[in-house]
Short mmCIF file of N, CA and C in Angstrom, two decimals:
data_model
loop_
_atom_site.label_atom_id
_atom_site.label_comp_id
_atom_site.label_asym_id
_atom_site.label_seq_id
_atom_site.Cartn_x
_atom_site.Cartn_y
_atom_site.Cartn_z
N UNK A 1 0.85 -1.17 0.00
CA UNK A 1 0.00 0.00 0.00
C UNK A 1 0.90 1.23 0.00
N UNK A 2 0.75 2.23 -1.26
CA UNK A 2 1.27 3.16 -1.19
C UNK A 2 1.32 4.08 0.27
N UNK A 3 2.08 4.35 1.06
CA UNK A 3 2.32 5.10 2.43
C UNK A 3 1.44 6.56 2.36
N UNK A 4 1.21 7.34 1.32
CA UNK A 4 0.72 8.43 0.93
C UNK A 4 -0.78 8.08 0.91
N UNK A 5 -1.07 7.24 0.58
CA UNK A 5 -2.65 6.59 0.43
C UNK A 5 -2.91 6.53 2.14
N UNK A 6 -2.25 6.17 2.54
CA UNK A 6 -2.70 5.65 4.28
C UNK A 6 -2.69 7.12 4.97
N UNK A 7 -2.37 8.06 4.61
CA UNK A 7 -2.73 9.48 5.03
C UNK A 7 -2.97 10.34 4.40
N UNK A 8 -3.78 9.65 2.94
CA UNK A 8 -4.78 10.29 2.19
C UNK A 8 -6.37 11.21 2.94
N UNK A 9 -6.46 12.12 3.57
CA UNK A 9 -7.59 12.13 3.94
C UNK A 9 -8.96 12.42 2.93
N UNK A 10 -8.20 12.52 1.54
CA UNK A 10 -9.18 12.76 0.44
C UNK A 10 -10.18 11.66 -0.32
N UNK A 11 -9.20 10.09 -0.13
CA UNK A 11 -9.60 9.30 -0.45
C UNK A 11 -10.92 8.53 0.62
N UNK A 12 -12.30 8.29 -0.58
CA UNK A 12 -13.46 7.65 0.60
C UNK A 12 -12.94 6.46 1.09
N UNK A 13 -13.75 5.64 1.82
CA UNK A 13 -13.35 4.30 2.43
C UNK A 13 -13.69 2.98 0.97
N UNK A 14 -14.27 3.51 0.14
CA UNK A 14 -14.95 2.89 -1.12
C UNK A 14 -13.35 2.45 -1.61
N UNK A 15 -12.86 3.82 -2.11
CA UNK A 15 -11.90 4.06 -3.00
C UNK A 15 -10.07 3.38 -2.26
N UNK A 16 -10.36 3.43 -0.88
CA UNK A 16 -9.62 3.28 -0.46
C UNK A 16 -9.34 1.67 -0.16
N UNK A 17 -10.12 0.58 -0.04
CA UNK A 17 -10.49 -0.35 -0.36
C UNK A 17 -10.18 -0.89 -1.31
N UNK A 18 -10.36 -0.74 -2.63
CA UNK A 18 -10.42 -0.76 -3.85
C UNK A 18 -8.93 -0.84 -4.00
N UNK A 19 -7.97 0.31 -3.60
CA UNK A 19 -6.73 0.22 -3.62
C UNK A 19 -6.03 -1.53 -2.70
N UNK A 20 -6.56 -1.23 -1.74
CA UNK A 20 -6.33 -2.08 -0.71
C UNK A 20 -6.70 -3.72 -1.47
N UNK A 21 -7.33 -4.20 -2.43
CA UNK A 21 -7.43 -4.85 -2.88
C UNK A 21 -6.73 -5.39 -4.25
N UNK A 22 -6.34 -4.41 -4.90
CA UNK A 22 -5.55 -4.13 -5.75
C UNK A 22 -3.71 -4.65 -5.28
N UNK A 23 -3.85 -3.96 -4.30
CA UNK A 23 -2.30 -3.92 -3.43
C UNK A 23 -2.29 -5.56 -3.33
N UNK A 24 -3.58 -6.20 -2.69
CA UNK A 24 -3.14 -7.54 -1.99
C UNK A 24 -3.03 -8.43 -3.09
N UNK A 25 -3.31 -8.24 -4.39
CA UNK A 25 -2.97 -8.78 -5.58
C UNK A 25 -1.67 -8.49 -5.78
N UNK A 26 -1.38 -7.56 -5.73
CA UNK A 26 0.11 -6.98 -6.32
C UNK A 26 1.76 -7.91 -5.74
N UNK A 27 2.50 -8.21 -7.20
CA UNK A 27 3.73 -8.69 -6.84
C UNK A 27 4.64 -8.00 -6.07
N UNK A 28 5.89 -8.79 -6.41
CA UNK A 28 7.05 -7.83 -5.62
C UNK A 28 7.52 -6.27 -6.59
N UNK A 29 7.00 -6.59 -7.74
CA UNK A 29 7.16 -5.14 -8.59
C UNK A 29 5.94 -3.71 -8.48
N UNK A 30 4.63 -4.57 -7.58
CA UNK A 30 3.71 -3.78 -7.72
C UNK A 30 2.70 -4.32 -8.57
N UNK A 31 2.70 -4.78 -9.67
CA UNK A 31 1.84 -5.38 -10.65
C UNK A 31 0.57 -6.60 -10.25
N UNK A 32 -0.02 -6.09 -10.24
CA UNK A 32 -1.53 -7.06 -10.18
C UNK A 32 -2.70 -7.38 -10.99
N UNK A 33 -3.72 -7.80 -11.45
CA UNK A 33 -4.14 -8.34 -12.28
C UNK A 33 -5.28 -8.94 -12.16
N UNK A 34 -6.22 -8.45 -10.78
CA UNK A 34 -7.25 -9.02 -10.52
C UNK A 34 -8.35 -8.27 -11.13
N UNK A 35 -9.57 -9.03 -11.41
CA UNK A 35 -10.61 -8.62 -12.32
C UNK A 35 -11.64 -7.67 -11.78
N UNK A 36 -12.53 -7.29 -12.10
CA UNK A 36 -13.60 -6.74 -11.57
C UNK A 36 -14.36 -7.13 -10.68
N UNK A 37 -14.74 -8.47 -11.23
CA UNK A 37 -15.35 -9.25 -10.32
C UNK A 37 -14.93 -9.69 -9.34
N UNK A 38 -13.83 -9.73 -8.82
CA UNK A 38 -12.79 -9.91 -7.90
C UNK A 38 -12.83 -8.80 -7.07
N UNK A 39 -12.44 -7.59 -7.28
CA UNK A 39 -12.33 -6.68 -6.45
C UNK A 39 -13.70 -5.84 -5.92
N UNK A 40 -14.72 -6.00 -6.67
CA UNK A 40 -16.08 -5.57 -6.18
C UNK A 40 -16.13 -6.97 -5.04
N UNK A 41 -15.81 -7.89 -5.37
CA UNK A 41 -16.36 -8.96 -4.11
C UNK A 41 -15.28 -8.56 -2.99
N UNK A 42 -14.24 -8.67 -3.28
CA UNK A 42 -13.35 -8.28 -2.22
C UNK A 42 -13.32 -6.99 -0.95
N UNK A 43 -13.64 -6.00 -1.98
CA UNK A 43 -13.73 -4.65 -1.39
C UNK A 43 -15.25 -4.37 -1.58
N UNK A 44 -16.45 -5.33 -1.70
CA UNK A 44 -17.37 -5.22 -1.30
C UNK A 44 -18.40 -3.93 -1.34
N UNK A 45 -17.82 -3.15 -2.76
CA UNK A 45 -18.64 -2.49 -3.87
C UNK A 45 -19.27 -2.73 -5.11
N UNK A 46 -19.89 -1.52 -5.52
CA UNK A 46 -20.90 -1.61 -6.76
C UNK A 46 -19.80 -2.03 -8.04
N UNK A 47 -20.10 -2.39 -9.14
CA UNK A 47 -19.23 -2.08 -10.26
C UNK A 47 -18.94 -0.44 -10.90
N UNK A 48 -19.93 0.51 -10.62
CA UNK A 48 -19.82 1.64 -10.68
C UNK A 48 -18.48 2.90 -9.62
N UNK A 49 -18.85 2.03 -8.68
CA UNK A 49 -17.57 2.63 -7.31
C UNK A 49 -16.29 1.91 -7.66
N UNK A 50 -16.45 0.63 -8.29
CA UNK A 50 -14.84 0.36 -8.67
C UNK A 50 -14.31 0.62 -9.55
N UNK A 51 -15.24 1.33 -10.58
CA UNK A 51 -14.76 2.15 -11.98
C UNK A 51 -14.21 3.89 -11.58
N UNK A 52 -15.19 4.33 -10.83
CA UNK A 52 -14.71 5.44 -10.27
C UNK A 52 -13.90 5.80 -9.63
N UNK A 53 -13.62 4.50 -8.61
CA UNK A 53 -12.38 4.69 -7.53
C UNK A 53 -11.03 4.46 -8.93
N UNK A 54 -11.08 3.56 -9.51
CA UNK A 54 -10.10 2.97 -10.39
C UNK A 54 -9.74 4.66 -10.86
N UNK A 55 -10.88 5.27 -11.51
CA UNK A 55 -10.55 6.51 -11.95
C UNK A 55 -9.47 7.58 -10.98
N UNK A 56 -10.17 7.91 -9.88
CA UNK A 56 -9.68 9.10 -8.89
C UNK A 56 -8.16 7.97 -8.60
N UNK A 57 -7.78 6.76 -8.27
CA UNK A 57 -6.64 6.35 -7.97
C UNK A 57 -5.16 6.78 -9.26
N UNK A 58 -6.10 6.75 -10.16
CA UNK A 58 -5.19 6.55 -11.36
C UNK A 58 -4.54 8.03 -11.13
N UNK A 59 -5.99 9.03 -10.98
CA UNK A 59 -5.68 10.25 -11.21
C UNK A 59 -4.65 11.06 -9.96
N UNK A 60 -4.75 10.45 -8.45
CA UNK A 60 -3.86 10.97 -8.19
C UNK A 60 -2.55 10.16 -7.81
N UNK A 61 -2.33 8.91 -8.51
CA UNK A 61 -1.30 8.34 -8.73
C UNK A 61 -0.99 7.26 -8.10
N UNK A 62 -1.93 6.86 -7.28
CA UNK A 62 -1.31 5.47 -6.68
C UNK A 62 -1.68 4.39 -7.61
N UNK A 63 -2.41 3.91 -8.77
CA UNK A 63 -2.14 2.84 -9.66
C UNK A 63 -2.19 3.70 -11.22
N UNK A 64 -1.26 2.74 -11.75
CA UNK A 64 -1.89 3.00 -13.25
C UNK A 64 -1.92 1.74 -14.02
N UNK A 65 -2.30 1.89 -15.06
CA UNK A 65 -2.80 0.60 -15.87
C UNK A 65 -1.78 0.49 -17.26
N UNK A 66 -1.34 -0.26 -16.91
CA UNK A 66 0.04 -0.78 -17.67
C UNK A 66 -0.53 -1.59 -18.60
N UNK A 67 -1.41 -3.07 -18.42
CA UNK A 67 -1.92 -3.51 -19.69
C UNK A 67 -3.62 -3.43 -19.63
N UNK A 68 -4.15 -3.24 -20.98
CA UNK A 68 -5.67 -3.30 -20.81
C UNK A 68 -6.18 -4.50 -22.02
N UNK A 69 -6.83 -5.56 -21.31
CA UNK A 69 -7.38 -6.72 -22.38
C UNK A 69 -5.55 -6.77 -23.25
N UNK A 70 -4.81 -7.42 -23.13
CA UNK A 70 -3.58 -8.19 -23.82
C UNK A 70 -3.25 -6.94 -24.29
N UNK A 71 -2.53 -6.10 -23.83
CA UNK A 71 -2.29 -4.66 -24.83
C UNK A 71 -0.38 -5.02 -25.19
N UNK A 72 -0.38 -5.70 -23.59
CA UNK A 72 1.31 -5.56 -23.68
C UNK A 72 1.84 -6.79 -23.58
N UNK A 73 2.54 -7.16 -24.28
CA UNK A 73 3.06 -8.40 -24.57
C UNK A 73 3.75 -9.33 -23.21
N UNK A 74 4.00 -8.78 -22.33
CA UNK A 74 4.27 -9.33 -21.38
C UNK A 74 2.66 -10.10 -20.98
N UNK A 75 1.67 -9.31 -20.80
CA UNK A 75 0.21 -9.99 -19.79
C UNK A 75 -0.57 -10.70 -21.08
N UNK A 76 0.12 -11.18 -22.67
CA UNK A 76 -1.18 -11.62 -23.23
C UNK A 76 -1.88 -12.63 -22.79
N UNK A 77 -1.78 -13.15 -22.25
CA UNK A 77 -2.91 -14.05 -20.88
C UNK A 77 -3.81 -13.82 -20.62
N UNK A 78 -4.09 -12.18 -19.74
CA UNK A 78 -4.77 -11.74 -18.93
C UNK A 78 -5.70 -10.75 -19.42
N UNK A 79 -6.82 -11.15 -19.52
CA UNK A 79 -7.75 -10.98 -20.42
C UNK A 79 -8.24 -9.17 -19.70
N UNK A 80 -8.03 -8.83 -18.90
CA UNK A 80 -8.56 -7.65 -18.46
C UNK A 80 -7.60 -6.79 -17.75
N UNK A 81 -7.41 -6.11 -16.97
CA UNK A 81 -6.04 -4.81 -17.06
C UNK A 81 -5.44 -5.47 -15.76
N UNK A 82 -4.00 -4.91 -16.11
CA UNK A 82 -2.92 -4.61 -15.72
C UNK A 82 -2.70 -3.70 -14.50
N UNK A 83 -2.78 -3.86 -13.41
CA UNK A 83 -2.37 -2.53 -13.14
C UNK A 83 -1.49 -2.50 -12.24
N UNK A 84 -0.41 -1.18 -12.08
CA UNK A 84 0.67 -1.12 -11.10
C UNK A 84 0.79 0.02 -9.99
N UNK A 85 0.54 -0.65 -8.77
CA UNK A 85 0.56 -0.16 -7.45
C UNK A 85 2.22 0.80 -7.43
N UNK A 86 1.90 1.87 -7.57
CA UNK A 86 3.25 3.15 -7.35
C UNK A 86 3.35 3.42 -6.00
N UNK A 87 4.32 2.47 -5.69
CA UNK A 87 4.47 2.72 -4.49
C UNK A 87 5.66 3.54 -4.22
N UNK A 88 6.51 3.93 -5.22
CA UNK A 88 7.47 5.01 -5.64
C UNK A 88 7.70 5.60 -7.38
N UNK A 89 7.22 7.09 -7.75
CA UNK A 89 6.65 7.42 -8.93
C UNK A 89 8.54 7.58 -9.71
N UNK A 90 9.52 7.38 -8.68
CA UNK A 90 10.71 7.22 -9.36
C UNK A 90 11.19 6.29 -9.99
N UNK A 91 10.31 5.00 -10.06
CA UNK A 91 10.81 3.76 -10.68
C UNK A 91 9.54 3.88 -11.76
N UNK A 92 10.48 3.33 -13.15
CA UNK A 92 10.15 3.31 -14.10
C UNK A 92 9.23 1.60 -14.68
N UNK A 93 8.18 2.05 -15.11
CA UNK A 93 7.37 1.00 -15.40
C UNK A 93 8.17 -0.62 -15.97
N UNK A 94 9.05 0.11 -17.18
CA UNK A 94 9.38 -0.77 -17.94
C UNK A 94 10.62 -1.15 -17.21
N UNK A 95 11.78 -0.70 -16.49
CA UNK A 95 12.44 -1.01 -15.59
C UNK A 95 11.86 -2.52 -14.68
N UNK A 96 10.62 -1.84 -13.69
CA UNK A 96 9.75 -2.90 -13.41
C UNK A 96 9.98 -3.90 -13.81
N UNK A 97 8.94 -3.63 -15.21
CA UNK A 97 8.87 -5.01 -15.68
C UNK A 97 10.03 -6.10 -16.13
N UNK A 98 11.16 -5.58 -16.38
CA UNK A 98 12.08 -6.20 -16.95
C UNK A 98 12.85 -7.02 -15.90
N UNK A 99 12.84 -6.48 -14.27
CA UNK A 99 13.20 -7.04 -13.46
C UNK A 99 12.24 -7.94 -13.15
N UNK A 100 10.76 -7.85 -13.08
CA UNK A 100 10.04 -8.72 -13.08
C UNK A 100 10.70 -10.26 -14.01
N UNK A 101 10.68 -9.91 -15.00
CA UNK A 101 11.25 -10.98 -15.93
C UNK A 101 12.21 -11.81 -16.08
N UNK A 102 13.22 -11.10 -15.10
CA UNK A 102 14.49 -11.40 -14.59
C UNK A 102 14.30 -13.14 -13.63
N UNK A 103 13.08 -12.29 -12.37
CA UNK A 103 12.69 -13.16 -11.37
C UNK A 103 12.15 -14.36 -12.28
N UNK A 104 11.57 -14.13 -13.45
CA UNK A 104 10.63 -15.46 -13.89
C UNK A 104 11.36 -16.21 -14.37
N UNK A 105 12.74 -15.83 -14.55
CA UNK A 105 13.50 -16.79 -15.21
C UNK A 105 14.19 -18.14 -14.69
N UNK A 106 14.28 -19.48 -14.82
CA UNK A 106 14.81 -20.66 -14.19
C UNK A 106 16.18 -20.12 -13.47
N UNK A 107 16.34 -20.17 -12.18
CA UNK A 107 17.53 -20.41 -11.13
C UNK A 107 18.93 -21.49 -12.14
N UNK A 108 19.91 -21.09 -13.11
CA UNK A 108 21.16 -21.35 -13.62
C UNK A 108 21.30 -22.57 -12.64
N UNK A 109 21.66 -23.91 -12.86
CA UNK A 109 22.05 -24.90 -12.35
C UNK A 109 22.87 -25.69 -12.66
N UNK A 110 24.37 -25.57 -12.10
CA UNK A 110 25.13 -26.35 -12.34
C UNK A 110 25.19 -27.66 -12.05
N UNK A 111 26.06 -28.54 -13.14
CA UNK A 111 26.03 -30.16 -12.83
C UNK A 111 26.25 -30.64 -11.97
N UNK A 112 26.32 -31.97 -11.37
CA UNK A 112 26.37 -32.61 -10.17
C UNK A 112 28.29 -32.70 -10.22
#
């Protein structure tokens, strides 16, 4: 959870949730990937409040949406968005991801 969000006093308890659900999806890069239907059950809103919160989060920066429906070749899997928990706006998305990629790769194993 972005630290700035937790002494957000602007953000509702809707919106703030919403994040909070987002976050508990999120890897060690920030990146998460849970659906709609997921996070309205989770954070226990309308589909309308999780479009809106999604909105006001984006807008003052604690997620943005990196892939939407297979946009980026890394998530073509994941049929619905991308998004990455900024939990520092100094690290670069694609940086991210590339270290992400790093981690997915098989552990080098030498012979017996």
């Amino acid at each position: 959870m972005p630290s700035a969000a937790i002494e957000d006093r602007k953000l509702t308890p809707h919106e703030f949730r919403v994040l909070a659900v987002i976050c508990f999806y999120a890897n060690n890069q920030g990146f998460a990937w849970p659906n709609q239907t997921t996070i309205r059950a989770k954070a226990g809103v309308s589909r309308n409040l999780v479009d809106r919160a999604i909105r006001i989060l984006k807008r003052r920066k604690y997620i943005e949406i990196v892939s939407c429906y297979r946009s980026h070749p890394k998530w073509r899997r994941v049929m619905g968005n991308v998004y990455r928990v900024i939990y520092d706006d100094r690290l670069e998305t694609d940086k991210l991801i590339a270290e992400m990629n790093h981690e997915d790769q098989p552990a080098a194993t030498t012979p017996p």
